[in-house]
XYZ file of C-alpha atoms in Angstrom:
692
model
C 6.881 103.089 28.838
C 4.292 100.532 27.168
C 3.402 101.000 23.657
C -1.014 101.323 23.074
C -2.392 98.844 21.225
C -3.777 100.143 17.359
C -7.872 99.697 18.031
C -10.126 99.093 14.782
C -12.861 100.298 13.235
C -15.767 98.323 12.345
C -18.143 99.568 9.486
C -20.948 100.901 10.608
C -24.566 99.227 9.321
C -27.408 100.499 8.420
C -31.856 99.960 6.978
C -30.880 100.654 2.906
C -33.901 100.458 0.977
C -34.478 97.426 -1.615
C -34.388 99.941 -4.569
C -31.164 101.974 -3.948
C -28.611 98.503 -4.390
C -27.595 96.870 -7.331
C -25.118 94.154 -7.572
C -21.354 95.068 -8.215
C -19.679 94.331 -10.448
C -16.802 93.200 -8.804
C -18.499 90.125 -7.213
C -16.952 87.589 -7.322
C -19.081 84.792 -7.562
C -19.742 84.797 -11.149
C -20.895 81.195 -11.804
C -25.101 81.240 -11.732
C -25.341 77.028 -11.442
C -25.714 75.549 -8.506
C -26.821 78.161 -6.360
C -30.416 77.909 -5.070
C -31.588 81.235 -5.222
C -35.520 79.806 -4.827
C -34.652 77.876 -1.967
C -32.731 81.210 0.058
C -35.763 82.959 -1.678
C -38.311 80.487 0.383
C -36.539 81.100 3.897
C -36.233 84.411 3.852
C -39.217 84.411 3.184
C -39.985 82.296 6.182
C -37.683 83.455 8.172
C -36.043 86.907 7.239
C -32.587 88.050 6.364
C -30.380 86.751 8.923
C -26.844 87.890 6.864
C -27.161 91.833 6.104
C -25.447 92.581 2.781
C -22.136 94.615 2.294
C -22.374 97.131 0.362
C -19.882 100.444 -1.018
C -21.361 104.113 -1.759
C -21.763 104.420 -5.551
C -19.604 108.077 -6.755
C -20.134 110.184 -9.662
C -17.462 111.320 -11.190
C -17.003 114.146 -8.812
C -16.593 111.507 -5.809
C -19.825 112.125 -5.002
C -21.778 109.788 -2.902
C -24.946 109.389 -4.942
C -27.247 107.751 -3.407
C -27.509 104.454 -4.301
C -24.837 101.274 -2.606
C -23.241 98.493 -4.797
C -23.637 94.463 -3.132
C -19.257 93.170 -3.604
C -19.759 90.741 -1.105
C -23.558 89.188 -0.489
C -24.618 88.976 -3.897
C -27.046 85.331 -3.349
C -28.493 86.935 -0.944
C -30.213 90.152 -3.575
C -30.721 87.807 -5.753
C -33.388 86.359 -3.318
C -34.187 89.323 -2.453
C -35.107 90.326 -5.534
C -36.301 86.973 -6.744
C -38.916 87.888 -3.478
C -40.124 91.459 -5.010
C -40.461 90.076 -8.305
C -43.086 87.524 -6.986
C -44.497 91.781 -4.570
C -43.731 89.477 -1.737
C -41.681 91.869 -0.687
C -41.266 95.999 -1.346
C -39.190 97.987 -3.787
C -38.763 99.766 -0.693
C -38.088 97.752 1.634
C -35.373 98.068 4.210
C -32.241 95.720 4.363
C -29.662 95.452 6.622
C -26.422 96.492 5.399
C -22.617 96.258 6.113
C -21.706 99.603 4.171
C -18.161 100.058 3.831
C -16.935 103.866 3.396
C -16.132 105.416 0.176
C -12.770 104.958 -1.284
C -11.808 101.945 0.315
C -8.574 100.393 0.396
C -9.818 97.525 0.130
C -10.351 96.117 -2.874
C -14.441 95.333 -3.328
C -13.071 91.840 -4.928
C -11.652 91.220 -1.319
C -14.338 91.524 0.652
C -16.187 89.464 -2.386
C -13.591 87.044 -2.648
C -13.738 86.816 1.790
C -16.854 86.434 2.188
C -16.598 83.310 0.155
C -13.368 82.020 0.272
C -13.709 82.118 4.504
C -17.139 80.836 5.324
C -16.913 77.241 7.430
C -19.581 74.610 6.567
C -21.745 73.846 9.956
C -19.601 69.956 11.007
C -22.457 66.886 10.343
C -22.158 66.455 13.978
C -23.047 70.087 15.021
C -26.330 69.094 12.125
C -27.266 66.447 14.236
C -27.003 68.500 16.938
C -28.952 71.252 16.172
C -31.949 69.088 14.645
C -31.684 66.691 18.305
C -32.084 69.747 19.796
C -35.334 71.377 17.541
C -36.657 67.323 17.864
C -36.854 67.812 21.485
C -38.388 71.308 21.311
C -41.476 70.275 19.013
C -40.423 70.292 15.663
C -41.590 67.199 13.080
C -38.905 65.286 11.236
C -40.532 66.291 8.059
C -40.685 69.902 9.572
C -37.118 70.451 10.625
C -36.772 69.075 6.707
C -38.288 71.042 4.885
C -36.990 73.915 6.972
C -33.798 73.106 6.020
C -34.296 72.040 1.998
C -33.143 68.344 2.154
C -34.861 65.022 1.512
C -36.380 63.175 5.280
C -33.865 60.927 4.818
C -30.751 63.110 5.606
C -32.071 63.790 8.677
C -33.639 60.568 9.727
C -30.637 59.607 8.751
C -28.498 62.345 11.301
C -31.428 61.801 14.630
C -30.383 58.354 13.931
C -27.338 59.206 15.769
C -28.629 59.861 18.716
C -28.064 55.832 18.747
C -24.300 56.152 18.788
C -22.027 56.093 21.482
C -20.574 59.564 23.074
C -17.244 58.354 23.013
C -17.224 57.596 19.687
C -19.036 60.868 18.910
C -15.679 62.611 20.065
C -13.832 60.249 18.105
C -15.494 61.667 14.655
C -15.626 65.144 15.876
C -11.706 64.550 15.951
C -11.930 63.767 12.647
C -10.788 59.661 13.857
C -13.620 58.345 11.477
C -15.708 60.104 8.592
C -19.058 59.881 8.948
C -20.094 56.753 6.464
C -18.754 54.912 9.470
C -20.435 56.731 12.284
C -23.678 56.233 10.621
C -22.614 52.990 10.003
C -23.032 52.066 14.999
C -26.291 53.610 14.499
C -27.080 50.005 13.816
C -27.057 48.620 17.583
C -27.544 50.259 20.453
C -25.844 48.593 22.533
C -22.648 51.503 23.120
C -19.982 49.101 24.650
C -20.638 46.805 21.511
C -20.312 49.412 19.792
C -16.960 50.523 21.195
C -15.323 47.641 21.166
C -15.573 47.442 17.512
C -14.344 50.092 16.546
C -11.463 48.831 18.802
C -11.205 46.224 16.757
C -12.378 48.233 13.258
C -9.317 50.989 14.185
C -6.618 48.671 14.188
C -7.476 46.795 10.912
C -6.671 47.976 7.168
C -10.400 47.229 6.326
C -13.207 49.938 8.399
C -15.477 50.238 5.604
C -19.044 51.059 6.580
C -20.602 47.546 5.943
C -17.224 45.125 8.442
C -18.860 47.217 10.776
C -22.631 46.635 10.289
C -21.261 43.557 9.674
C -19.158 42.784 13.345
C -22.234 45.048 15.260
C -24.512 42.192 13.711
C -22.586 39.215 14.090
C -25.116 37.037 16.278
C -23.066 33.875 16.520
C -19.511 32.244 15.155
C -19.085 29.335 13.593
C -16.746 26.771 15.623
C -14.598 26.347 12.491
C -13.799 30.029 11.945
C -10.056 31.603 12.064
C -10.830 33.443 14.877
C -12.363 30.363 16.640
C -8.779 28.071 15.966
C -6.808 31.170 16.427
C -7.267 31.568 20.429
C -9.084 28.124 20.484
C -12.150 26.900 21.441
C -11.523 26.168 25.091
C -10.311 29.340 26.232
C -14.084 31.340 24.979
C -15.484 28.908 27.112
C -13.547 29.461 29.719
C -14.337 33.145 29.604
C -17.463 32.357 29.823
C -18.503 31.925 26.303
C -21.501 30.482 25.269
C -21.823 27.459 22.729
C -25.075 26.400 20.846
C -24.846 22.717 19.567
C -27.133 20.224 17.261
C -27.297 17.255 18.384
C -28.933 15.821 15.505
C -26.889 16.750 12.826
C -22.759 17.551 12.031
C -22.816 21.247 13.217
C -19.175 21.507 12.382
C -18.486 22.149 16.548
C -21.383 24.440 16.766
C -21.608 28.443 17.299
C -19.873 30.700 19.612
C -22.895 33.304 21.083
C -20.620 35.774 22.710
C -18.480 37.271 19.253
C -17.881 40.319 20.866
C -16.171 37.764 23.863
C -14.496 35.567 21.249
C -12.798 39.595 19.269
C -11.858 41.082 22.902
C -10.020 37.514 23.517
C -8.542 37.703 19.223
C -7.479 40.772 19.931
C -5.535 40.437 22.948
C -4.101 36.986 22.095
C -2.348 38.861 18.753
C -1.044 42.159 20.785
C 0.152 40.049 23.372
C 2.068 38.150 20.543
C 2.651 40.984 19.268
C 4.349 42.834 22.613
C 6.296 38.879 21.676
C 7.765 39.686 18.580
C 8.621 43.724 19.333
C 11.094 41.978 21.720
C 12.754 40.711 19.010
C 14.066 44.621 18.367
C 11.905 45.248 16.157
C 11.350 49.177 16.091
C 7.611 49.116 15.520
C 4.759 45.944 15.017
C 1.481 46.646 13.821
C -0.713 44.012 14.587
C -4.209 43.471 12.662
C -7.011 41.004 11.568
C -6.475 40.727 8.178
C -3.567 43.429 6.601
C -4.512 44.409 2.324
C -2.356 42.088 -0.150
C 0.269 44.596 -1.141
C 0.417 46.296 2.090
C 4.390 45.768 1.916
C 5.187 47.075 -1.694
C 5.758 50.905 -0.650
C 8.470 48.990 2.282
C 11.483 48.496 1.784
C 12.447 45.295 2.859
C 15.861 44.345 4.267
C 17.841 41.384 3.940
C 17.852 38.750 6.288
C 20.344 35.057 6.405
C 18.707 31.900 6.869
C 18.928 30.043 10.514
C 21.065 27.255 8.923
C 19.147 23.859 10.112
C 20.643 22.622 13.803
C 21.919 19.152 13.980
C 18.638 17.758 15.378
C 16.698 19.137 13.346
C 18.535 18.092 10.017
C 18.929 14.424 11.672
C 14.723 14.854 11.648
C 14.513 16.607 8.088
C 16.398 13.152 6.595
C 13.540 10.584 9.004
C 10.854 12.519 7.358
C 11.866 11.875 3.930
C 12.688 8.288 5.162
C 9.422 7.642 6.198
C 8.246 9.926 3.626
C 10.011 8.052 0.146
C 9.333 4.368 2.222
C 5.422 4.843 2.390
C 5.596 6.153 -1.315
C 7.434 3.233 -2.121
C 4.554 0.396 -0.895
C 1.897 2.472 -1.618
C 3.480 2.899 -5.071
C 1.140 0.100 -7.219
C -1.807 1.347 -4.652
C -4.952 3.155 -6.796
C -5.571 4.701 -3.405
C -3.958 5.460 -0.166
C -5.647 4.386 3.570
C -7.136 6.952 5.213
C -4.374 7.047 8.549
C -1.815 6.402 5.912
C -3.265 9.391 3.642
C -3.432 11.279 7.410
C 0.013 10.607 8.204
C 1.491 11.769 4.849
C -0.279 15.080 4.921
C 1.453 15.720 8.631
C 4.976 14.783 7.132
C 4.328 17.035 4.403
C 4.523 19.689 7.066
C 6.936 19.107 9.414
C 9.171 18.664 6.445
C 7.622 22.193 5.107
C 8.197 23.810 8.534
C 11.570 22.674 8.755
C 12.529 23.889 5.002
C 11.312 26.946 5.632
C 13.465 27.930 7.472
C 13.219 31.492 9.931
C 15.756 34.642 9.000
C 18.041 35.981 10.707
C 18.500 40.090 10.677
C 21.447 42.293 11.608
C 20.432 44.306 14.653
C 20.716 47.752 13.556
C 18.695 47.167 10.343
C 15.762 45.758 13.081
C 16.350 49.343 15.139
C 14.755 51.644 11.941
C 12.622 48.381 10.769
C 9.333 46.512 11.910
C 7.401 44.083 11.734
C 3.090 42.722 10.654
C 1.296 40.175 12.329
C -2.200 38.784 11.981
C -4.397 36.285 11.962
C -3.969 33.770 8.861
C -6.946 32.313 7.516
C -6.288 28.643 8.955
C -5.890 30.717 12.411
C -2.366 30.706 13.451
C 0.311 33.364 14.028
C 0.911 34.976 10.533
C 4.464 37.482 11.021
C 5.733 39.643 8.458
C 9.878 40.864 9.905
C 12.088 43.111 8.126
C 10.103 46.814 6.109
C 11.234 50.042 6.320
C 10.034 52.644 6.216
C 11.304 55.144 3.127
C 12.121 57.636 5.299
C 13.458 55.802 7.897
C 15.858 54.051 5.689
C 19.625 56.221 5.588
C 20.200 59.238 3.883
C 22.555 57.243 0.620
C 24.349 61.789 0.616
C 25.151 63.337 -3.430
C 29.076 64.244 -3.973
C 28.176 67.715 -2.770
C 25.905 66.991 0.360
C 28.221 67.662 2.894
C 26.280 67.021 5.759
C 24.925 63.828 4.618
C 21.231 65.559 4.351
C 18.256 64.401 2.346
C 17.918 65.427 -0.528
C 13.870 63.367 -0.205
C 11.270 65.309 1.090
C 9.593 62.456 2.470
C 6.287 61.801 4.496
C 5.720 61.290 8.398
C 5.287 58.635 9.825
C 2.207 58.882 11.043
C 1.262 55.048 12.069
C -0.244 51.692 10.432
C -3.609 52.992 9.224
C -2.513 56.358 7.732
C 0.099 54.357 5.847
C -2.470 51.792 4.395
C -5.499 54.614 3.777
C -2.096 55.799 1.390
C -1.788 53.132 -0.226
C -4.865 52.275 -0.605
C -6.098 55.710 -1.681
C -6.428 54.491 -5.205
C -9.749 56.700 -4.847
C -9.947 58.256 -7.616
C -10.466 54.113 -9.580
C -12.015 51.698 -6.716
C -11.421 53.117 -3.506
C -13.014 55.555 -0.910
C -14.941 57.216 -4.607
C -16.757 53.229 -4.721
C -19.429 53.854 -1.432
C -19.054 50.536 -0.034
C -22.783 49.245 -0.505
C -25.036 46.973 0.747
C -28.236 47.237 -1.073
C -31.093 46.527 1.799
C -33.178 45.069 2.859
C -36.333 45.584 0.957
C -35.104 45.488 -2.469
C -36.084 42.050 -3.775
C -35.451 42.753 -7.706
C -32.373 41.651 -9.143
C -30.110 44.345 -9.482
C -26.998 45.206 -11.157
C -24.397 43.396 -8.406
C -22.946 47.206 -6.357
C -19.406 48.420 -7.583
C -18.209 47.809 -4.961
C -18.681 43.974 -4.522
C -17.657 43.695 -8.408
C -14.416 45.284 -7.423
C -13.811 42.983 -4.702
C -15.484 39.648 -6.298
C -13.465 40.768 -10.499
C -10.031 41.184 -7.588
C -9.962 37.884 -6.052
C -10.562 36.779 -9.926
C -7.063 38.461 -10.947
C -5.167 37.383 -7.906
C -6.455 33.523 -9.056
C -5.918 34.702 -12.549
C -2.422 35.539 -11.354
C -1.524 32.272 -9.581
C -2.784 30.586 -12.726
C -1.050 32.819 -15.034
C 2.158 32.144 -13.638
C 1.824 28.432 -13.310
C 1.511 28.496 -16.963
C 4.452 30.203 -18.922
C 2.789 28.418 -22.302
C -0.106 30.987 -21.653
C 2.437 33.177 -20.243
C 4.309 33.644 -23.471
C 1.137 33.599 -25.796
C -0.058 36.595 -24.057
C 3.071 38.943 -23.745
C 4.209 38.416 -27.446
C 0.191 39.114 -28.306
C 1.253 42.384 -26.643
C 4.093 42.797 -27.807
C 2.726 42.142 -31.424
C -0.309 44.730 -30.393
C 1.968 46.958 -29.541
C 4.573 46.742 -32.655
C 1.655 46.814 -35.439
C -1.394 48.414 -34.068
C -0.005 51.740 -32.206
C 3.594 54.070 -32.176
C 6.753 51.670 -30.152
C 8.348 53.998 -28.411
C 12.199 54.952 -29.061
C 13.436 52.795 -25.764
C 15.319 49.714 -26.771
C 12.165 47.624 -25.834
C 9.911 49.293 -24.924
C 7.827 46.411 -23.322
C 7.376 46.742 -19.279
C 5.042 45.284 -16.481
C 3.732 47.746 -14.688
C 2.465 45.889 -10.663
C -1.352 46.520 -10.489
C -2.332 47.358 -6.332
C -5.491 45.152 -5.217
C -6.805 48.051 -2.770
C -10.197 46.852 -2.592
C -11.010 43.737 -1.814
C -13.191 40.858 0.845
C -10.999 40.138 3.434
C -10.326 36.643 2.874
C -8.947 37.516 -0.057
C -5.171 38.109 1.289
C -5.413 34.707 3.394
C -6.383 32.408 0.024
C -4.860 30.065 -2.162
C -3.406 32.491 -4.904
C -2.315 34.318 -2.258
C -0.576 31.979 -0.950
C 1.386 30.915 -3.608
C 2.140 34.431 -5.050
C 3.853 34.277 -2.157
C 5.570 31.397 -1.691
C 6.630 31.886 -4.747
C 7.946 36.038 -5.378
C 9.576 34.755 -1.910
C 11.364 31.513 -4.180
C 12.359 33.558 -6.483
C 13.447 36.600 -4.725
C 15.885 34.145 -2.769
C 17.602 32.985 -5.635
C 18.111 36.637 -6.731
C 21.656 37.723 -7.188
C 22.373 40.616 -4.944
C 24.385 42.308 -6.918
C 21.646 43.296 -10.437
C 25.087 44.485 -12.511
C 25.038 39.850 -12.004
C 21.164 40.113 -13.252
C 21.468 39.739 -16.666
C 24.151 36.981 -16.286
C 22.360 34.798 -14.084
C 19.382 35.468 -16.602
C 21.404 34.122 -18.881
C 22.612 31.522 -17.363
C 19.531 29.799 -16.264
C 17.753 26.464 -18.098
C 15.198 27.504 -20.738
C 12.324 26.301 -18.296
C 13.602 27.981 -15.478
C 13.444 31.545 -17.681
C 9.884 30.922 -18.816
C 8.942 30.373 -15.296
C 10.217 33.679 -14.472
C 8.833 35.356 -17.458
C 5.763 33.734 -16.014
C 5.822 35.113 -12.322
C 7.030 38.883 -13.409
C 4.245 39.064 -15.916
C 1.622 38.158 -13.553
C 2.149 40.998 -11.849
C 0.771 43.234 -14.896
C -2.089 40.740 -15.204
C -5.948 42.681 -14.471
C -8.977 41.109 -14.850
C -10.516 44.482 -12.354
C -13.820 45.787 -12.702
C -14.256 49.952 -12.588
C -16.894 52.110 -11.884
C -17.244 54.326 -14.072
C -16.859 58.445 -13.350
C -18.091 60.981 -14.754
C -15.185 62.064 -16.306
C -11.660 60.534 -15.666
C -8.643 58.485 -17.902
C -10.935 55.186 -17.224
C -13.449 55.130 -19.975
C -15.943 52.038 -20.226
C -14.999 50.502 -22.916
C -11.458 49.925 -22.144
C -12.998 48.349 -18.936
C -14.957 46.855 -21.517
C -11.900 45.736 -23.547
C -9.809 44.247 -20.301
C -12.405 42.208 -19.397
C -13.188 40.220 -22.266
C -9.520 39.806 -22.279
C -9.458 38.412 -19.078
C -11.853 35.948 -19.612
C -10.154 34.627 -22.641
C -7.194 34.162 -20.495
C -9.422 32.500 -17.887
C -10.779 30.110 -20.071
C -7.096 29.104 -21.453
C -6.188 28.738 -17.963
C -9.291 26.911 -17.366
C -9.207 29.165 -14.038
C -11.532 27.655 -11.521
C -12.690 29.653 -8.547
C -13.455 26.784 -6.754
C -10.356 25.384 -6.779
C -8.749 28.301 -6.355
C -10.249 28.556 -2.517
C -14.009 31.535 -2.918
C -17.332 30.323 -1.484
C -19.548 32.808 -1.063
C -19.992 34.093 3.301
C -22.056 36.280 4.601
C -18.874 38.452 4.396
C -17.943 38.500 1.193
C -21.415 38.485 -1.338
C -24.018 37.323 0.632
C -25.064 40.255 3.002
C -23.907 42.402 0.739
C -26.427 41.805 -2.437
C -30.148 41.815 -2.179
C -32.976 38.349 -0.762
C -34.031 38.435 -4.485
C -29.921 37.739 -5.383
C -29.426 35.474 -2.307
C -32.539 33.554 -3.029
C -31.643 33.142 -6.562
C -27.939 31.577 -5.593
C -29.338 28.689 -3.291
C -31.634 27.999 -6.236
C -28.945 27.512 -8.672
C -26.872 25.562 -6.155
C -29.684 24.041 -3.522
C -32.879 23.629 -5.893
C -36.043 25.222 -5.397
C -36.936 24.074 -2.507
C -34.214 24.991 -0.395
C -34.874 28.259 -1.840
C -38.629 28.330 -0.664
C -37.245 26.921 3.152
C -35.481 30.466 3.421
C -37.237 32.603 1.022
C -39.358 33.859 4.780
C -36.331 34.545 6.417
C -35.122 38.796 7.314
C -32.143 39.142 4.743
C -29.759 38.480 8.056
C -30.961 35.368 8.661
C -31.166 34.740 4.939
C -28.312 35.557 4.534
C -26.714 33.090 7.279
C -28.631 30.782 6.048
C -27.399 30.661 2.917
C -23.920 30.372 3.329
C -24.460 27.335 4.874
C -26.751 25.893 2.254
C -23.610 26.978 0.152
C -21.003 25.868 1.340
C -19.058 23.128 -0.877
C -22.135 23.578 -3.354
C -19.063 24.410 -6.056
C -21.200 27.818 -7.122
C -20.030 31.199 -7.768
C -21.039 34.677 -8.765
C -21.844 35.138 -12.946
C -18.753 37.792 -12.249
C -16.024 34.356 -10.917
C -17.323 32.161 -13.821
C -15.326 30.511 -16.423
C -16.297 30.664 -19.757
C -16.773 26.983 -20.530
C -16.501 25.954 -17.030
C -19.975 27.501 -15.844
C -21.915 25.555 -18.155
C -20.251 21.766 -16.695
C -19.383 23.831 -13.147
C -23.267 25.079 -13.423
C -24.671 20.559 -14.357
C -22.863 20.230 -11.062
C -24.174 22.258 -8.842
C -28.017 21.505 -10.138
C -27.045 17.183 -10.076
C -25.084 18.028 -6.295
C -29.283 19.958 -5.205
C -30.874 17.358 -6.593
C -31.168 14.892 -3.229
C -33.261 17.533 -1.595
C -33.950 15.320 1.719
C -29.971 15.963 1.964
C -30.862 18.959 1.858
C -33.123 19.181 4.000
C -31.270 16.632 6.650
C -29.138 20.031 6.811
């Protein structure tokens, strides 16, 4: 016999005079700030009441209805109507549409009030854009739309700008595949095909910041010396139909490629092909990207591999190279410098020796089946492969004594792809992650304003990395800094109860410019870290004895290396409320300046140079001109002053190349004055600069 589904009964609705309504004490909305009663009142005045009030009859002690109705749900609308009555714009007896809950209902008034506020869903920005677009197409102006919804005209213009974005990208955004700021960045271009290609590239990269999207969409030419060109090969680009622009009168470093879209496509195709080759070795997963963030392997477990021994042929080759190197050095031992061809040959020998000495690792197939590799593009345009990394959830569980079924006691997160992992690592959002918007100053801004927060964080991340490398290379300074820290802890703070309350906490650098992971300091730190890791004993119990047996020089070098991970010279934007105070960051930067001065840290020697991507495209035109003026003089600055910002930034990059100019945040006290004199002197020959 079929069962009958019970039918629900909805509360009746009717018009009730406003003067018979009172605000219920059961209304859960108690905080009055930010309710925008005046705006809601003006909206009701314009279009009427769109949503009924939820009311209940008030009864006397005998349970008889008094004719008065309380409003537990709809208090903000009630206050807006009350304001209109006070302003004489609404009659006291005006009928108000109400949904009437019966007296004595089993549903509490607080239940209704909470449900109405909690269960509402804010309109998706894409739906807002479509509504604005429909209203615009039906005759309303942008200003009228803004006035109707009490938002700035700029908000309406921003939403309507999404009309230039590809429908494919709009669908991705609708499915939460990208953020609104990323979607809006695509509106800078009307080329849907290029928009989709850029998203395909950045969606596979760690860096999806809006400024990266804008840069790629506005990139018109690429230098032939760019790492992407060196990776793909100029001939391959030309064979694919790409065009190149050459300067017939001046050295142009190989020219400029005029089809960045074709170049990016070739780069990603070659990277993916390389990734498939690496996957064929037996790895569980392989992730490819133009570059990965500094410290991206930090959350992974690294499996051990064994060095592949040299073959007889490789051993003979290595011995021959070393013999040739020693012979050349002995022949020119008394010479002030090597001839150009000899110097070039020594460089070739050193690179060949390095390739032979840096042995590849062989891994156990069982380990490879649960591990993966990262494939990216190095700063010199070569393929960079990092093998042997395992997600924590893929590590074999270590059963407890009472765990008979071998299940894991930890609740590991599910692996959902590299981008999510990278986001988790980088979502130090409260400090320097998404809380810092990717700020690109507007082109029309001509003043020397403070640098954007995110740019300052990226610059100081670069400086921190270089400072770590210099710190790890100078055990004397490292020990001095350690002793300084320990003395402060012992004499100025309450000591802890541990045997030795001294520790190093590695400071992550989740926000940085794309060029930092491939920089000279990054390479040096990686090499140093791999060297020490190779030497460490496998047995942790033997570690103390191993350290105890090191000579003093090795102990000092290891100390400096370990301490370097704790060096923190980062600028952080001050949150309104948070654990980081302005005073603590100021003190940190002051001590970092002292450390940089002690180490004679030179960011120019470390490899930093201003580019459109890491500085010039991120600041105002006034700052671009200031940089060129400081480095090359007034005449050079005047020659580019008339250009639009994107063109000015590109020309400034060319002018500043090799100048040694640094933004103030990267300068070291003591070196800055000397560098300033050198850059001005270098910029004195304006005829040479003009010839560029």
